[in-house]
Every structure is written in C-alpha cells, then in structure tokens.
Coordinates of C-alpha atoms in Angstrom, one line a residue:
M1 CA 16.1 19.3 -5.8
R2 CA 15.8 20.4 -3.0
T3 CA 13.7 17.5 -0.8
T4 CA 11.6 19.4 2.3
R5 CA 10.0 17.6 5.2
L6 CA 6.5 18.6 5.3
L7 CA 4.4 19.2 8.6
P8 CA 1.1 18.5 8.7
V9 CA -1.7 21.2 8.0
G10 CA -4.5 19.0 10.0
A11 CA -5.2 16.1 11.7
A12 CA -3.8 13.1 10.0
I13 CA -6.7 10.3 9.5
G14 CA -5.8 8.2 12.4
A15 CA -2.5 7.6 11.5
L16 CA 0.1 8.9 14.1
V17 CA -1.3 7.0 17.0
L18 CA -1.4 3.0 17.5
A19 CA -4.6 2.1 16.9
S20 CA -6.9 -1.2 17.0
C21 CA -9.3 -1.2 14.4
S22 CA -11.8 -3.3 14.1
G23 CA -12.5 -4.2 10.1
G24 CA -14.6 -6.3 8.0
G25 CA -17.8 -3.5 8.0
E26 CA -21.2 -5.0 9.5
D27 CA -20.7 -8.3 7.7
E28 CA -18.4 -10.1 10.3
P29 CA -18.0 -13.8 8.8
D30 CA -19.8 -16.7 10.9
L31 CA -16.7 -19.3 12.5
S32 CA -18.6 -21.1 14.1
G33 CA -18.0 -24.9 13.7
C34 CA -14.6 -24.5 12.1
E35 CA -11.6 -25.1 13.5
P36 CA -8.1 -22.7 13.0
A37 CA -5.8 -24.1 10.2
V38 CA -3.0 -22.2 12.0
S39 CA -1.8 -23.5 15.4
D40 CA -1.5 -21.3 18.0
D41 CA 2.5 -20.7 18.3
L42 CA 2.3 -19.0 15.1
L43 CA -0.3 -16.0 15.8
I44 CA 0.3 -13.3 18.3
T45 CA -3.4 -13.9 19.1
P46 CA -4.4 -17.3 19.2
G47 CA -6.8 -17.8 16.6
T48 CA -6.9 -14.5 15.4
L49 CA -5.0 -13.0 12.3
T50 CA -3.5 -9.5 13.5
F51 CA -2.2 -7.1 10.7
S52 CA -0.7 -3.6 10.6
T53 CA -2.4 -1.2 7.9
N54 CA -1.7 2.7 7.3
A55 CA -5.4 3.2 6.5
T56 CA -4.9 6.8 4.8
L57 CA -5.1 5.2 1.5
P58 CA -8.6 5.2 0.3
P59 CA -10.5 3.0 -0.8
M60 CA -7.5 0.2 -0.6
Q61 CA -7.3 1.5 3.6
Y62 CA -8.9 4.0 5.2
V63 CA -10.8 5.0 8.5
D64 CA -14.8 5.1 8.4
G65 CA -16.3 6.4 11.3
D66 CA -14.3 3.7 13.8
E67 CA -13.4 0.9 11.3
V68 CA -11.0 0.1 9.0
V69 CA -12.0 -0.8 5.5
G70 CA -10.8 -1.0 1.9
M71 CA -9.6 -3.3 -0.3
R72 CA -6.8 -4.3 1.3
V73 CA -8.9 -4.9 4.5
E74 CA -11.4 -7.3 2.9
L75 CA -8.5 -9.2 1.7
V76 CA -7.2 -10.4 4.8
T77 CA -10.7 -10.4 6.2
E78 CA -11.2 -13.3 3.4
I79 CA -8.0 -15.3 4.1
A80 CA -8.5 -15.2 7.7
T81 CA -11.6 -16.3 7.1
R82 CA -10.4 -19.4 5.5
L83 CA -8.1 -20.2 7.7
C84 CA -10.3 -20.1 10.7
L85 CA -9.4 -17.2 12.6
E86 CA -11.0 -14.2 13.4
T87 CA -9.2 -10.3 11.7
E88 CA -7.6 -8.1 13.6
V89 CA -6.9 -4.9 12.1
M90 CA -3.8 -2.3 13.6
N91 CA -3.7 0.8 12.2
V92 CA -0.2 2.9 12.4
P93 CA 2.2 4.8 10.4
F94 CA 4.8 3.1 7.7
D95 CA 7.5 3.3 9.4
A96 CA 6.4 1.5 12.0
Q97 CA 4.9 -0.8 10.0
I98 CA 8.1 -3.1 9.8
P99 CA 9.7 -2.6 13.0
G100 CA 6.3 -4.1 14.7
V101 CA 6.6 -7.1 12.7
Q102 CA 9.7 -7.9 13.4
G103 CA 9.1 -7.2 16.9
D104 CA 5.6 -9.9 17.1
R105 CA 3.3 -6.8 17.7
W106 CA 1.1 -8.0 14.7
D107 CA 1.0 -11.3 12.3
L108 CA 1.6 -9.2 8.8
I109 CA 2.0 -6.2 6.8
N110 CA -0.7 -5.2 4.5
T111 CA -0.6 -1.6 3.8
G112 CA 0.5 -1.3 0.0
M113 CA 3.8 -2.8 0.6
F114 CA 5.8 -2.5 -2.6
Y115 CA 8.5 -5.7 -3.3
T116 CA 12.0 -4.8 -3.8
E117 CA 15.3 -6.9 -3.4
E118 CA 16.5 -5.3 -0.7
R119 CA 13.1 -5.5 1.7
A120 CA 12.9 -9.4 0.9
E121 CA 16.6 -9.5 2.7
T122 CA 15.1 -8.5 6.1
L123 CA 10.8 -9.5 5.6
D124 CA 9.1 -12.7 4.1
L125 CA 7.5 -10.7 1.4
V126 CA 4.9 -12.5 -0.7
P127 CA 3.8 -10.6 -3.6
Y128 CA 0.2 -10.2 -4.7
E129 CA -0.7 -6.7 -6.2
V130 CA 0.2 -4.5 -9.0
Q131 CA 0.4 -0.7 -8.7
A132 CA 2.4 2.5 -10.5
V133 CA 2.8 6.0 -9.3
A134 CA 1.1 8.5 -10.4
I135 CA 0.6 11.9 -9.7
S136 CA -2.8 14.1 -8.1
V137 CA -3.0 17.6 -8.7
Q138 CA -5.7 20.3 -7.8
D139 CA -8.7 20.2 -10.6
G140 CA -7.9 22.0 -12.9
E141 CA -4.5 22.1 -13.1
A142 CA -3.4 19.4 -15.1
E143 CA -3.3 20.8 -18.6
G144 CA 0.2 20.9 -20.0
I145 CA 1.2 18.0 -18.2
E146 CA 1.6 15.3 -20.0
T147 CA 4.9 13.8 -19.3
V148 CA 7.5 13.6 -16.4
E149 CA 9.3 16.9 -18.2
D150 CA 6.2 18.7 -17.7
L151 CA 6.5 18.7 -14.2
A152 CA 10.1 20.6 -13.7
G153 CA 10.1 22.6 -11.2
L154 CA 6.7 22.0 -9.3
T155 CA 6.3 20.9 -6.0
I156 CA 5.5 17.6 -5.0
G157 CA 4.4 15.8 -1.9
V158 CA 5.2 12.5 -1.0
E159 CA 5.1 10.3 2.1
A160 CA 8.2 9.4 2.7
P161 CA 10.2 6.9 3.1
G162 CA 8.8 4.7 0.4
Y163 CA 8.8 3.3 -3.3
E164 CA 6.7 6.2 -4.2
F165 CA 9.5 8.5 -2.8
D166 CA 12.3 6.9 -4.5
S167 CA 10.3 6.8 -7.3
V168 CA 9.9 10.6 -7.2
N169 CA 13.5 11.4 -7.2
A170 CA 13.6 8.9 -10.2
V171 CA 11.6 11.1 -11.9
N172 CA 13.4 14.0 -10.7
D173 CA 16.7 12.6 -12.3
E174 CA 15.8 12.3 -15.4
I175 CA 14.2 16.1 -15.4
V176 CA 17.9 17.3 -14.0
D177 CA 19.2 15.1 -16.7
A178 CA 17.4 16.6 -19.4
G179 CA 18.6 20.2 -18.5
L180 CA 15.0 21.2 -16.5
D181 CA 14.8 22.9 -13.4
P182 CA 14.8 20.2 -10.5
L183 CA 11.4 19.4 -8.6
D184 CA 11.1 20.5 -5.1
I185 CA 9.8 17.3 -3.5
N186 CA 8.0 17.8 0.4
T187 CA 8.3 14.7 2.1
S188 CA 5.2 14.1 4.2
L189 CA 4.6 11.0 7.4
T190 CA 1.6 10.2 5.4
N191 CA -0.4 10.4 2.3
A192 CA -3.5 12.4 3.9
D193 CA -0.4 15.0 5.1
A194 CA 0.3 15.2 1.9
F195 CA -2.7 15.4 0.0
Q196 CA -3.9 18.5 2.6
A197 CA -1.0 20.3 1.9
L198 CA -2.6 20.0 -2.1
S199 CA -5.9 21.2 -0.8
A200 CA -4.4 23.9 0.7
G201 CA -2.4 24.8 -1.9
Q202 CA 0.7 24.6 -0.4
I203 CA 2.1 22.2 -2.9
D204 CA 1.9 21.3 -6.7
G205 CA 1.1 17.8 -6.6
V206 CA 1.1 14.2 -4.6
A207 CA 3.0 11.3 -6.0
I208 CA 1.0 7.8 -4.5
V209 CA 0.0 4.7 -5.9
E210 CA -2.7 4.7 -8.6
A211 CA -5.4 3.2 -7.2
V212 CA -5.5 6.3 -4.7
T213 CA -5.9 9.0 -7.6
S214 CA -8.0 7.1 -9.5
F215 CA -10.4 7.1 -6.4
Y216 CA -9.5 10.6 -5.9
E217 CA -10.7 11.9 -9.9
E218 CA -14.0 9.5 -9.6
D219 CA -15.0 11.1 -6.3
G220 CA -13.9 14.9 -8.0
R221 CA -11.6 15.8 -5.3
F222 CA -8.2 16.2 -7.7
T223 CA -7.4 15.0 -11.2
T224 CA -4.5 12.8 -12.3
A225 CA -1.9 14.2 -13.9
I226 CA 0.4 11.6 -14.8
S227 CA 0.3 7.5 -14.2
G228 CA 2.2 4.9 -14.8
L229 CA 5.4 5.0 -13.3
H230 CA 7.6 2.7 -12.3
P231 CA 5.1 -0.2 -12.6
G232 CA 5.9 -2.6 -9.6
P233 CA 4.5 -6.0 -7.0
L234 CA 3.0 -5.2 -3.9
A235 CA 3.6 -7.7 -1.0
F236 CA 2.0 -9.2 2.2
G237 CA 4.8 -8.6 5.0
F238 CA 6.2 -11.4 7.6
A239 CA 8.8 -11.8 10.1
K240 CA 12.0 -13.5 8.2
D241 CA 11.9 -17.5 7.8
N242 CA 8.4 -17.3 9.5
E243 CA 6.0 -20.6 8.3
L244 CA 2.8 -18.2 8.8
A245 CA 3.7 -16.8 5.1
D246 CA 3.6 -20.1 3.3
I247 CA 0.3 -21.0 4.9
V248 CA -1.0 -17.3 3.7
A249 CA 0.4 -17.7 0.1
E250 CA -1.0 -21.0 -0.7
T251 CA -4.1 -19.4 0.8
Y252 CA -4.2 -16.6 -1.0
G253 CA -3.4 -18.8 -4.9
E254 CA -6.9 -20.9 -3.9
M255 CA -8.1 -16.9 -3.7
V256 CA -7.0 -16.9 -7.2
D257 CA -7.8 -20.2 -8.7
D258 CA -11.6 -20.0 -7.4
G259 CA -12.0 -16.4 -9.0
F260 CA -12.1 -14.5 -5.7
V261 CA -9.2 -12.0 -6.1
Q262 CA -10.3 -11.7 -9.7
E263 CA -13.7 -10.2 -8.4
L264 CA -12.6 -7.8 -5.5
F265 CA -9.4 -6.7 -7.7
D266 CA -11.9 -5.4 -10.2
S267 CA -14.4 -4.5 -8.3
Y268 CA -11.7 -1.5 -7.1
G269 CA -9.4 -1.1 -10.7
V270 CA -6.8 -3.3 -9.4
T271 CA -4.5 -5.4 -11.3
P272 CA -3.3 -9.0 -9.7
Y273 CA 0.3 -9.9 -9.5
P274 CA 0.7 -12.5 -11.9
G275 CA 2.4 -15.1 -9.6
P276 CA 3.8 -17.1 -8.3
Y277 CA 2.3 -16.4 -4.8
E278 CA 5.3 -17.5 -2.9
V279 CA 7.7 -15.7 -0.2
T280 CA 10.2 -14.6 -2.8
T281 CA 13.8 -13.1 -2.8
G282 CA 15.7 -11.7 -5.3
P283 CA 14.7 -9.5 -8.4
V284 CA 10.9 -10.2 -10.0
E285 CA 10.3 -9.2 -13.8
L286 CA 7.1 -7.3 -14.0
E287 CA 6.0 -7.2 -17.5
G288 CA 9.9 -6.6 -18.4
E289 CA 10.6 -4.2 -16.1
D290 CA 13.4 -5.7 -13.1
T291 CA 12.3 -4.5 -9.2

C-alpha cells in the first residue's frame, strides 16, 4: 500500500475557512411565544443551538448559495425548534470538529461522525444514524468491479483521518492478504477535494458513505462501484459529561417515536439507528457487526 496526501485540486466548497452560515433555508421556524427548554449555561450562545458540520457531503450537508443545507441541518433545526432554540451552523473541516466542541466553540457536532469506542472515551456520543462505506468511480468505469479484490492496484481517494480512511485501510489489508496488488490510498482534507481529483482523472475512486455515492449516482456524475463496506452508527458529538447531550438524545427519541425521523430519513435514503438514543460508551453491536 502507498499512502499519499492529495493536494486540493481547486477551491473546496467553503470547508477550509471557519465560517458561520445560516441554515434551514427559507422556512425559518417561528419561535415566538415559547420559552427555551435549555438553560443558558448549557449553550455557547443563549437561546441558540450551535452545531458544527463539514459541508462537503451532498445531500447530507453542503453549501447552497450562502446557506448550509441538507439532511443533518434539517435534523438539528428540528431538534432546536422543539427545544425553542434558534439554530446556528458552523462550517469547518472535519479535523477541527472535535477540538472545537471540546473548546466550547460550538454545542455539538453533527457532521456524519462515526461512533467508535475510542471517540466515546473523549466525547459524549449519541448514535442516531447508520451508514456504510462505498466506492464511487467515474461513470462507465464500474464494469469489472464487483468485489473488494477487484480494487487491487487502484488509486482510491479518501478524507483522512476518519472512519472511511480506516475502512479503506481494512479493505487494503484484505487485498494484500489475498496476494493481490495493494491500493494506492490518496488522502485529502475534504471529500470535495477527493471528488474533484476523481473528476480530473487523478484517482480511480473515492471512498465515502453510501448516501453520498448514491446522490452522485442519481445525478449522473459518478457511479457506485462497491457498497455496504463496514456499516456502523453515526453520532451526535458533545464535550464530555455535557447535560445537553442527554437533552438532545431525549428530544431525538421523541422525534423517532412521532415518525419525524423516519419520514426525514426515508426522503434521503438513510437508515435510522435502532436505539437506544442515549450517550453511549463501549462496543455497539449493529446487525451482527461490532464497532
């Protein structure tokens, strides 16, 4: 295996600069007449639920004009509305998310962060969604790629560090164990950089969660060659021992019970985490797979 750092091909979609963006689109919730259900001392900004995301993953979170939109923005906006709070979204690179929430720069992370036992030792994590990793290739290049062994010798781009990077390395181990040529793994700062490199023909494929590869396949830009790799739960992330995590988890559970989550996830082709919805530590078993 050869691992190289891929330099950005062009301007990433606003992800390299810390920025506060509006979210939720034109239909801002009407909070007049209600009292916030979260005390000011639990919030970075009183009356506002501030969350971070890396807005380079359409349709989950991405920049549209001057707004950050997508499923994860809609999800946090609904949680905030039920708590009678405004919503503020901070668009930052993935590697800045955890230091930011630990440094009280935002209240929570919602950027498609996978739950891992190691992360749960330093953050309060509330699993809520399930995703697997998939490989996007140029349209017309998926023929002959049916198993991970068919990826042998190819150059795969992936954002690093993160779950997808670990998943690609696990795939490479399988390939090497089978006696085949290792992958050439190109890491990038953002998924947008990886897809730009794929468009430019600099790499053969991009590893990212299935919701994103499906989005690109539906709009005709790229084809999903392999899917279903290493499924696992994604989680909201909070600073350790944060009472706000319990409040958000309880509110999310109510949204599951009344059907809001299923309707939202169905519209994006996303699988809800089966629960329980609470701050979680230790191993999590997901349909026979341990995380």
